[in-house]
Tab-separated table of C-alpha atoms and ligand atoms in Angstrom:
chain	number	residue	atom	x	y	z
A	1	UNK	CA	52.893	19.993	-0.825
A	2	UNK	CA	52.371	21.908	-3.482
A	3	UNK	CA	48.584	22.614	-4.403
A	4	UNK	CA	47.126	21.766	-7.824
A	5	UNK	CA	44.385	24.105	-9.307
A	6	UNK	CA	41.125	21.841	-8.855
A	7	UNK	CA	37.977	23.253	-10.500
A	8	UNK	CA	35.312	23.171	-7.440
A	9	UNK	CA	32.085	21.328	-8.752
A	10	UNK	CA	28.726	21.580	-6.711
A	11	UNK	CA	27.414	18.227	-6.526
A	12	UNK	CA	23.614	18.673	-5.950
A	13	UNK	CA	23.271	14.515	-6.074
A	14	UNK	CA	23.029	12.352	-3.216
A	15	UNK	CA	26.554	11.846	-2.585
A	16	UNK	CA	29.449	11.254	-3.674
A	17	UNK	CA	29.512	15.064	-2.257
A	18	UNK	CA	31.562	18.094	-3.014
A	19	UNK	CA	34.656	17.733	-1.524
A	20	UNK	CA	37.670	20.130	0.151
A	21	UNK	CA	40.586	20.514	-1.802
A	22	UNK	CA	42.751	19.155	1.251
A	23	UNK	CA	40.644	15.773	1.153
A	24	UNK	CA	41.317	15.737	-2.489
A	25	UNK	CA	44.975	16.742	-2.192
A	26	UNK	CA	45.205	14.427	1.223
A	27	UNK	CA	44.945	11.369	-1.430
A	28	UNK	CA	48.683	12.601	-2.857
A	29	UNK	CA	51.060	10.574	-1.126
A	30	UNK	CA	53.932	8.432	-1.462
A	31	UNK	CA	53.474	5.114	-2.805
A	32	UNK	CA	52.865	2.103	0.504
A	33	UNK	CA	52.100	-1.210	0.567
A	34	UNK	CA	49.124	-1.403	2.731
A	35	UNK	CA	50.483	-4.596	5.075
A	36	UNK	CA	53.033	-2.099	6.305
A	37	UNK	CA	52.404	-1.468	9.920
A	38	UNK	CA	52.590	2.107	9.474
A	39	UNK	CA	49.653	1.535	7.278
A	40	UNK	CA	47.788	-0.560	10.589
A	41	UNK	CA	47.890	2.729	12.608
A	42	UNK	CA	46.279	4.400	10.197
A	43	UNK	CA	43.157	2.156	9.975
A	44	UNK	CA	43.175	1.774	13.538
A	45	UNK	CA	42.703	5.653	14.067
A	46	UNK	CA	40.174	5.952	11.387
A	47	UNK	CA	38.199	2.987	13.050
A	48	UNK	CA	38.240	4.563	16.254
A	49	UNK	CA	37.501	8.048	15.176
A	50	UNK	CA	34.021	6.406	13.006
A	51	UNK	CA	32.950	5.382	16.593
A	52	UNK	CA	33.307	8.659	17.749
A	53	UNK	CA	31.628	10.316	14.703
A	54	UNK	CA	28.112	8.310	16.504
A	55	UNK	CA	28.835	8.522	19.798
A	56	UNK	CA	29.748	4.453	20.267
A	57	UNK	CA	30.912	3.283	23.534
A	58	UNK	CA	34.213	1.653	22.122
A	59	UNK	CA	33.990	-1.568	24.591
A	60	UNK	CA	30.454	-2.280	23.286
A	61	UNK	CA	30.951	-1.201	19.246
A	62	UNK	CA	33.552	-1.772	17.002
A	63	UNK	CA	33.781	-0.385	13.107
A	64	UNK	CA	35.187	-2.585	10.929
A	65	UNK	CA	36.330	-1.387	7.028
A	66	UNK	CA	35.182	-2.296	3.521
A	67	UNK	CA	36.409	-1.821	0.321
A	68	UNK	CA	33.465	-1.347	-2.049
A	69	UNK	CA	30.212	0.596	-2.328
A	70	UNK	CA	27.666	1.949	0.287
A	71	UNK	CA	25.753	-1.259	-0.722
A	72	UNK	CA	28.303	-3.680	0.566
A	73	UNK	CA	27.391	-2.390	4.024
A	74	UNK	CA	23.531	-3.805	3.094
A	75	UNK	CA	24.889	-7.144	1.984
A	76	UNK	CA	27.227	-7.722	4.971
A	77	UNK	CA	25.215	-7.050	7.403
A	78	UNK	CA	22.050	-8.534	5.871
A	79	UNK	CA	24.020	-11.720	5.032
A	80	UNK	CA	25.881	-11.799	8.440
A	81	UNK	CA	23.614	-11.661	11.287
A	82	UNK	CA	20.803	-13.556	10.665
A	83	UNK	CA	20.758	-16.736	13.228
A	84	UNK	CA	19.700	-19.971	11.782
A	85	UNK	CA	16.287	-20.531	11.529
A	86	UNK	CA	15.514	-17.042	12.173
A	87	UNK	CA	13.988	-14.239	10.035
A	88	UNK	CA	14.777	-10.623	8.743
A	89	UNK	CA	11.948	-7.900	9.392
A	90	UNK	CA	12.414	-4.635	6.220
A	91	UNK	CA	10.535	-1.699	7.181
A	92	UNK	CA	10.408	-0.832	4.191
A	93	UNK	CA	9.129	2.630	2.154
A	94	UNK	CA	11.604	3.349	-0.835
A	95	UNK	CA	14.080	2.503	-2.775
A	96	UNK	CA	17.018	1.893	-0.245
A	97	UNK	CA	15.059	-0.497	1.693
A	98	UNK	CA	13.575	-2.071	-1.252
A	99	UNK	CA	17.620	-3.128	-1.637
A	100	UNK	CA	17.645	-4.556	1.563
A	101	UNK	CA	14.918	-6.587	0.479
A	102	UNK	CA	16.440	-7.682	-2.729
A	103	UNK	CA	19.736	-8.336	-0.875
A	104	UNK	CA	17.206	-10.658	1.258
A	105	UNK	CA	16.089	-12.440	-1.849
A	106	UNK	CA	19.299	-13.076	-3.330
A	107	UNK	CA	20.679	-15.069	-0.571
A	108	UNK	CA	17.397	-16.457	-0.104
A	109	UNK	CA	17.159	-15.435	3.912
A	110	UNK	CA	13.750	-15.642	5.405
A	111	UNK	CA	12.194	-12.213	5.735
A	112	UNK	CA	9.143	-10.481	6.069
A	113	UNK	CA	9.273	-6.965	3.924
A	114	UNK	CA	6.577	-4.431	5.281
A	115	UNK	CA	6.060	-2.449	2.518
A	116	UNK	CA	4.205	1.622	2.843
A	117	UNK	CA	4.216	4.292	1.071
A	118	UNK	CA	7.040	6.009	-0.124
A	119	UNK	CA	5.394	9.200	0.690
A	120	UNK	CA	5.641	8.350	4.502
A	121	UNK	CA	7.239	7.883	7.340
A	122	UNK	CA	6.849	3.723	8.227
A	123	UNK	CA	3.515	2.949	10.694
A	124	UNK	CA	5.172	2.181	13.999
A	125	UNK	CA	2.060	-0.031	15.196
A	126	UNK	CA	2.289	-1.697	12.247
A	127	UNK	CA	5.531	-2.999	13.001
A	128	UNK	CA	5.121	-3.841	16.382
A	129	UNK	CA	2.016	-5.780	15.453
A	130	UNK	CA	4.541	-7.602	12.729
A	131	UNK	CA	6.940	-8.406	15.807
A	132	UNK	CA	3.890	-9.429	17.926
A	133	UNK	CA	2.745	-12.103	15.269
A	134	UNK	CA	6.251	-13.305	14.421
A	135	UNK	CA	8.320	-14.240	17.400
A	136	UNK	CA	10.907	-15.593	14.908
A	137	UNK	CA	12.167	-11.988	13.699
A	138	UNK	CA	15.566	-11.866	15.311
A	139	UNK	CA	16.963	-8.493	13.221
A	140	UNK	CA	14.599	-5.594	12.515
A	141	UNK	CA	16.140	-3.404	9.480
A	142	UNK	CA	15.044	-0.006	8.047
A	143	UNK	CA	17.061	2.691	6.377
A	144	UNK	CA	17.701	5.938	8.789
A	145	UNK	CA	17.108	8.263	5.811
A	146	UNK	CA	15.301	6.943	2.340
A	147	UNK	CA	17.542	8.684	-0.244
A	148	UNK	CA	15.194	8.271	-3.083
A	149	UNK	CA	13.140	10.735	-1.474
A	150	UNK	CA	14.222	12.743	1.274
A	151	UNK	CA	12.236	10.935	3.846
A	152	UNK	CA	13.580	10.853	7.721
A	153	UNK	CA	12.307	7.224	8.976
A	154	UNK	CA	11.475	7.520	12.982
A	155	UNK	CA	14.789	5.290	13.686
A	156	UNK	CA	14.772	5.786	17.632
A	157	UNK	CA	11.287	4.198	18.192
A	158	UNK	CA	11.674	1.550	15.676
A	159	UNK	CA	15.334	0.402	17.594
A	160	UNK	CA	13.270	0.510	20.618
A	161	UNK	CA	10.492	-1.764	19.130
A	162	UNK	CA	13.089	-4.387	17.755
A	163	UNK	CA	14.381	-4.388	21.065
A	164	UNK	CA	10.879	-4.894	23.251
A	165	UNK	CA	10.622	-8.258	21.156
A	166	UNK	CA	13.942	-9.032	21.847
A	167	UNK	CA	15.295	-8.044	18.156
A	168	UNK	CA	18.655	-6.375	17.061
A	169	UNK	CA	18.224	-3.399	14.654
A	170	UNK	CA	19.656	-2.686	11.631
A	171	UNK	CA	20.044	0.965	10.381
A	172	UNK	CA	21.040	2.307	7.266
A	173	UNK	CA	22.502	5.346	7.880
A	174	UNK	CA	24.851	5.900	4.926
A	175	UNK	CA	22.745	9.208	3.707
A	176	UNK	CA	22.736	10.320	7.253
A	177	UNK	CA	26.243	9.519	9.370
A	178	UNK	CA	28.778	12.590	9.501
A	179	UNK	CA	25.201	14.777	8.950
A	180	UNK	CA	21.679	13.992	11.201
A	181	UNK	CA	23.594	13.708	14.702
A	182	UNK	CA	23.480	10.158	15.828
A	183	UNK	CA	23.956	8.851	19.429
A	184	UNK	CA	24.179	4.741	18.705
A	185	UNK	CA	23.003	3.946	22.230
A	186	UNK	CA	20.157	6.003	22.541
A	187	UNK	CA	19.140	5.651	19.213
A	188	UNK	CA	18.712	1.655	20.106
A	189	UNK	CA	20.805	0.897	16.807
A	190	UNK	CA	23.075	-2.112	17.099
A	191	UNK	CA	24.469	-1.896	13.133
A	192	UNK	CA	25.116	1.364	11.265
A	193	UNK	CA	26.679	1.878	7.981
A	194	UNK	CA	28.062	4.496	5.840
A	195	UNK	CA	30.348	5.037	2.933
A	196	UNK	CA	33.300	7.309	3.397
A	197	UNK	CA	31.812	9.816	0.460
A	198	UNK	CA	28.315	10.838	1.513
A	199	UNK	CA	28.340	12.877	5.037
A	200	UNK	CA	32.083	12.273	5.701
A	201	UNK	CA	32.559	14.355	2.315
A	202	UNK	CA	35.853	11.957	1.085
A	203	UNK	CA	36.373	9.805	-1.753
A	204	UNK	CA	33.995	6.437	-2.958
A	205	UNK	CA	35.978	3.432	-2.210
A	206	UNK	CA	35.601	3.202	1.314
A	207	UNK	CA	32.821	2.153	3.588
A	208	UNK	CA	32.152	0.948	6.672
A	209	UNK	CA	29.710	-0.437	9.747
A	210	UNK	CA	29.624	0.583	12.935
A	211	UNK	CA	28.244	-2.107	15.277
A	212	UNK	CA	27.935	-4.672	18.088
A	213	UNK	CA	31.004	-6.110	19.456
A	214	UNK	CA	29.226	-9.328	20.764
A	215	UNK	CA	26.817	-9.733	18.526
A	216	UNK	CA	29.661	-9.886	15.471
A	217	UNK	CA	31.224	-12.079	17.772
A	218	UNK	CA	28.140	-14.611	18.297
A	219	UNK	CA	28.002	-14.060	14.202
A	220	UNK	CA	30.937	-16.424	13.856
A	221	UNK	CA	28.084	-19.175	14.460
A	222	UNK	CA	25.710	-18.630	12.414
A	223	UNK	CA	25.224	-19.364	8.530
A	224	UNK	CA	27.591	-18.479	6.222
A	225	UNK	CA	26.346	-16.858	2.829
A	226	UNK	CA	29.451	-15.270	1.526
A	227	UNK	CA	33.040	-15.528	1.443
A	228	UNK	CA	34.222	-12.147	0.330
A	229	UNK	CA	31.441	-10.002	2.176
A	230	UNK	CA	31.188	-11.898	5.685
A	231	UNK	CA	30.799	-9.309	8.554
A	232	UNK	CA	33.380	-11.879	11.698
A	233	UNK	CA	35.398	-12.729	9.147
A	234	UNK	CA	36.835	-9.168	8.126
A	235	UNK	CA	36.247	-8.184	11.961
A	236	UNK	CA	37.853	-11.113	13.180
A	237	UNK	CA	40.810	-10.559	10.917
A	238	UNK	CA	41.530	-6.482	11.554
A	239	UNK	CA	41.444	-8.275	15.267
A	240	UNK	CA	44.292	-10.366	14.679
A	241	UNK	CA	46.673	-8.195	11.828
A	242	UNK	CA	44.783	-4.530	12.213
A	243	UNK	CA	45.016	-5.263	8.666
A	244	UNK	CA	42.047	-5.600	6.360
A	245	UNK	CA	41.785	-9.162	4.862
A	246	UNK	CA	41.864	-7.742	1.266
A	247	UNK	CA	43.694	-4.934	-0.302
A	248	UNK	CA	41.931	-1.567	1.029
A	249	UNK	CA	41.164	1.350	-0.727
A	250	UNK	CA	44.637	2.984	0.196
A	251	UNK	CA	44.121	6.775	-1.488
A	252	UNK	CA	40.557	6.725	-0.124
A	253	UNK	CA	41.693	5.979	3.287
A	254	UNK	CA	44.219	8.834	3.339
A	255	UNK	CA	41.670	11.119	2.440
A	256	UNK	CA	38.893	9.702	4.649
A	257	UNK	CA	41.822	10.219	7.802
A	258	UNK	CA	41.385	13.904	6.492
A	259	UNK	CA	37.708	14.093	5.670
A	260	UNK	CA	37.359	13.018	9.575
A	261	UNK	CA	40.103	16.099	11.022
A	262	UNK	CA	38.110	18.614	9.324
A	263	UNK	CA	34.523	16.990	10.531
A	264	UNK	CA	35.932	17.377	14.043
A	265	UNK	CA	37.284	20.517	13.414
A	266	UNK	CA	33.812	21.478	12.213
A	267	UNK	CA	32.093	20.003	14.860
A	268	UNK	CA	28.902	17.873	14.793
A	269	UNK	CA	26.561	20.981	15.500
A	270	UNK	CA	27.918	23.233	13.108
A	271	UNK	CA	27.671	20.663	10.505
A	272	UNK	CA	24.258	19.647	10.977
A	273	UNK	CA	23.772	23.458	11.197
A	274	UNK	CA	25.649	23.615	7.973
A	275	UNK	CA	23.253	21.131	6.210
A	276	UNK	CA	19.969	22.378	7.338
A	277	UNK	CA	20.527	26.339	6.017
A	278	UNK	CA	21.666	24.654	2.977
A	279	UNK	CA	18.521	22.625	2.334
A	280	UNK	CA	16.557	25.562	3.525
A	281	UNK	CA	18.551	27.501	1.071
A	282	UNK	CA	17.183	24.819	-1.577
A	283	UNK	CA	13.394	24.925	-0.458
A	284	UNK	CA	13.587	29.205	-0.730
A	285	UNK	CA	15.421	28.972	-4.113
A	286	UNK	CA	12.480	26.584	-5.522
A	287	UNK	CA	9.619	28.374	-3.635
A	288	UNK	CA	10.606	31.926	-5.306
A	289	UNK	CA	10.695	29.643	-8.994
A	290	UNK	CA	7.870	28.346	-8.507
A	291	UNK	CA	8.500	24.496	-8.264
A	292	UNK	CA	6.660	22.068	-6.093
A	293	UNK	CA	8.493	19.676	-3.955
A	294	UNK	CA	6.286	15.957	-2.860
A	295	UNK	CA	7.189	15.232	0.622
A	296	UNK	CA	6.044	17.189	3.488
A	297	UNK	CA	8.512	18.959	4.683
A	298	UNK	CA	8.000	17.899	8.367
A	299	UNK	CA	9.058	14.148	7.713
A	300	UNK	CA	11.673	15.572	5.148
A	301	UNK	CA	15.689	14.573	6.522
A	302	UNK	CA	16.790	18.042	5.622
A	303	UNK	CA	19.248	16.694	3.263
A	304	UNK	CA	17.437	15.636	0.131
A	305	UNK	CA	14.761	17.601	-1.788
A	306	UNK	CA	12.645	15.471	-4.387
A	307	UNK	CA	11.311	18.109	-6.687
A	308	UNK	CA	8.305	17.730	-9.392
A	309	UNK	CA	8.641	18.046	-12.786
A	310	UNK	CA	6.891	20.736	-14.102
A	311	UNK	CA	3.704	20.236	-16.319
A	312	UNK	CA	5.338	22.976	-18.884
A	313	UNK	CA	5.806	20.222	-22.431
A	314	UNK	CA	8.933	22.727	-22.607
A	315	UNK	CA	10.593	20.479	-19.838
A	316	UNK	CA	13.477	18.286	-20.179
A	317	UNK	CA	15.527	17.158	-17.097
A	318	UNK	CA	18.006	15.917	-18.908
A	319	UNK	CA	18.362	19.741	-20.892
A	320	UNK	CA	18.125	21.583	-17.899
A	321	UNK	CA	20.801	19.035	-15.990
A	322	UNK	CA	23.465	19.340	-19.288
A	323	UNK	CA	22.577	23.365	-18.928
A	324	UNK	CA	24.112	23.359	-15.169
A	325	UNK	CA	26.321	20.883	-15.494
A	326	UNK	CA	28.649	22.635	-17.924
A	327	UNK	CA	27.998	25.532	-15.657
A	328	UNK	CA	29.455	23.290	-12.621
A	329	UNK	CA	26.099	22.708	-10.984
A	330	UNK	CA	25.411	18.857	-10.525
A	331	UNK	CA	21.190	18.278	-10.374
A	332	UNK	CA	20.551	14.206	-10.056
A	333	UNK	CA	17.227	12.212	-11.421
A	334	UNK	CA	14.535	11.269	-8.813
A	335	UNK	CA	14.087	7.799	-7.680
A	336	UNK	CA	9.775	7.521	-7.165
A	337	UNK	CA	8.392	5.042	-9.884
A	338	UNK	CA	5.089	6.955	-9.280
A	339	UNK	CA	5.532	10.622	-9.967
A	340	UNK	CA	8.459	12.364	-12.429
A	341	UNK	CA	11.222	13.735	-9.999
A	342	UNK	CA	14.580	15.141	-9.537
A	343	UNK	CA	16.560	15.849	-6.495
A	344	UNK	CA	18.185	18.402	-4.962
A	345	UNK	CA	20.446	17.436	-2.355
A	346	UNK	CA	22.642	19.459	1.223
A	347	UNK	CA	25.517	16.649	1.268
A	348	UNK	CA	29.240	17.714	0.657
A	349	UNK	CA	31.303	20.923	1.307
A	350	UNK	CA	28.845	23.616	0.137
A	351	UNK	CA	27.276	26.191	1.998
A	352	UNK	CA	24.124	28.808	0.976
A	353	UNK	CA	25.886	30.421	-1.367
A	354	UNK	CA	26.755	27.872	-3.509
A	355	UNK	CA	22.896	27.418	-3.823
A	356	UNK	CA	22.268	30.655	-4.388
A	357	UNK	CA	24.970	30.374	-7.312
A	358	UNK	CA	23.072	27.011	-8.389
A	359	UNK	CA	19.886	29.199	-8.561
A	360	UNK	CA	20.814	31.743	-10.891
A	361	UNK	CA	21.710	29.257	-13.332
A	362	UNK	CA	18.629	27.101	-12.924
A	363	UNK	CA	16.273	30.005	-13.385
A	364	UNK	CA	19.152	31.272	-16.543
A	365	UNK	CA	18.172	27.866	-17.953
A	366	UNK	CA	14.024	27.820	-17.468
A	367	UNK	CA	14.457	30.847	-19.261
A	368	UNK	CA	16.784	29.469	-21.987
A	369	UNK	CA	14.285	26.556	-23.246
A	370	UNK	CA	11.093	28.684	-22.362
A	371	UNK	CA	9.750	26.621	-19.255
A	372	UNK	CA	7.034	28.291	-17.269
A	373	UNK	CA	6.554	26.124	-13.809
A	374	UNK	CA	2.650	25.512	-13.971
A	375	UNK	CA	1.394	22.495	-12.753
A	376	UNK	CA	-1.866	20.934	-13.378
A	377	UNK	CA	-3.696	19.602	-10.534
B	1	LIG	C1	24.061	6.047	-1.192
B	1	LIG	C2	23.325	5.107	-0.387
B	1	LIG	C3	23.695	3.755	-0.316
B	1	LIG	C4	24.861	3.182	-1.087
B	1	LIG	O1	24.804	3.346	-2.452
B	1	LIG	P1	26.091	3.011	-3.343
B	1	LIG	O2	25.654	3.375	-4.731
B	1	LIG	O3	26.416	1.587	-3.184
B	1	LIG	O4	27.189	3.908	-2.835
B	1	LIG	C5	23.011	2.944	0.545
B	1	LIG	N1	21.993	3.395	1.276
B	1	LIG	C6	21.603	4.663	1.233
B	1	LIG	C7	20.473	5.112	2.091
B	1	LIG	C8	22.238	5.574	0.408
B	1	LIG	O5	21.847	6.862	0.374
């Protein structure tokens, strides 16, 4: 086909990422009606390859599709596999799990939200002494990597924990999958989730969890809270048809088919290689300017940089984001109520010399509006 001229954007924000122009172009195709078989075959390989991208035994996990939003993942799975009677346990420090615990409130499902800072990584005796003193928690949750600030939670020990008191765990891995390596069985998760846009580098539209074949099956029996976003029901019905029960994100899917050739082509090592000069590429660039960063960088994910505002009354994020934006440079607002941030993020097709590139404009634009970086204590 021919190729179209597409000006190449670096998206600094925490996903939807920079793209390849072949995942763009792989989303040009002729016109289908989804119910067509030909269409089946295509979901079935992507569902099979998503295993693959964490390592998932395919007779003990299955993936099943959704059209919608990272955050549909959080509802569905929130909504879908708590057992009558039983509770929900958030580990919760930041913004994503915060979500979980609003998704909690909305359907009014029993849960205990353990909040800590947003500064740290979650106290692991903390939640086993939660566990301990609530034999009722039946699903431990807590969010792989807490976008809002770059935090890496300790996901392995907390599966393992869940487990000991005889809990399924929840991850939300939707800022990780496709990036962190993740081996499902060793890890102790039972649920992941991601959206086809963040580490998979395609299009919004699609996402998707990665899970428990007999525990979605036992799910079939316990309460219903939603109709649309029910976790057996859209398993139970790409089971029967290989179809999903609603109209699918049909471009999205084309282009996540060719998001996942190229991540295998890459290779899991490379890529997480990939990521991790890029975000060192990020800390070096804001070292040399000057800025201060507010998580330490041992408990950082690698993938998301939360950056302070300097103390110069010169500032303006929203100056110095319309500076590099026209300039193709994407920087994205922070997400910590307690200190002014923005973020810097390693998602997407970009490599250390797009930063580089990102960090000859930034320092072109503290010297446009006059910003010196001092900080006060
Ligand atoms: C991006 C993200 C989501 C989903 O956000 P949407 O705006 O619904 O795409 C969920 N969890 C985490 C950790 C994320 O980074």
């Amino acid at each position: 086909m021919e190729s179209l001229t597409i000006k190449r954007n670096i998206l600094l924000n925490p996903g939807p990422a920079t793209t390849t122009d072949t995942v763009k172009m792989a989303q040009v195709v002729p016109d289908i009606c989804p119910r067509e078989q030909d269409f089946a075959k295509l979901m079935k390989g992507l569902r099979s390859d998503l295993l693959k991208v964490v390592h998932a035994p395919a007779d003990q996990y299955t993936s099943v599709l959704f059209c919608g939003s990272g955050t549909i993942n959080i509802d569905i799975c929130i909504n879908s596999l708590v057992p009558e009677g039983k509770k929900i346990l958030v580990v919760n420090n930041g913004a994503y799990n915060t979500r979980a615990v609003e998704v909690c409130q909305m359907y009014h499902i029993p849960h205990i939200n353990l909040q800590s800072s947003v500064f740290e990584q979650p106290d692991l005796a903390a939640v086993e002494q939660t566990l301990k003193e609530n034999p009722d928690v039946a699903v431990v949750y807590c969010c792989h990597h807490e976008t809002g600030t770059g935090v890496l939670n300790p996901i392995r020990e907390i599966g393992a924990l869940a487990h000991q008191y005889g809990a399924i765990f929840i991850t939300d891995t939707t800022s990780t999958l496709g990036m962190i390596p993740l081996d499902v069985v060793n890890d102790n998760v039972d649920f992941c989730m991601a959206s086809a846009q963040k580490g998979l580098m395609a299009m919004s539209g699609l996402s998707f969890i990665i899970g428990r074949e007999d525990i979605i099956k036992a799910s079939q029996h316990y309460p219903t809270r939603s109709y649309y976003c029910n976790l057996y029901l859209q398993y139970e019905y790409f089971e029967k048809t290989g179809e999903m029960h609603f109209t699918p994100p049909v471009q999205t899917i084309y282009a996540t088919i060719q998001a996942l050739k190229e991540y295998f082509a890459e290779g899991e090592t490379a890529k997480f290689a990939r990521h991790r000069r890029v975000y060192e590429a990020i800390h070096q660039g804001l070292d040399a300017l000057g800025f201060q960063t507010v998580i330490d960088r041992r408990i950082e994910s690698g993938l998301v940089v939360s950056v302070k505002y300097p103390d110069d009354p010169n500032w303006s994020f929203e100056q110095i984001h319309d500076y590099c934006y026209e300039r193709g440079f994407t920087i994205y607002p922070g997400k910590i109520s307690t200190t002014n941030t923005f973020r810097l993020c390693a998602l997407g097709a970009i490599d250390v010399k797009d930063i580089e590139d990102f960090f000859v404009v930034l320092k072109e634009a503290l010297n446009h509006y006059h910003i010196k970086l001092v900080y006060h204590a």
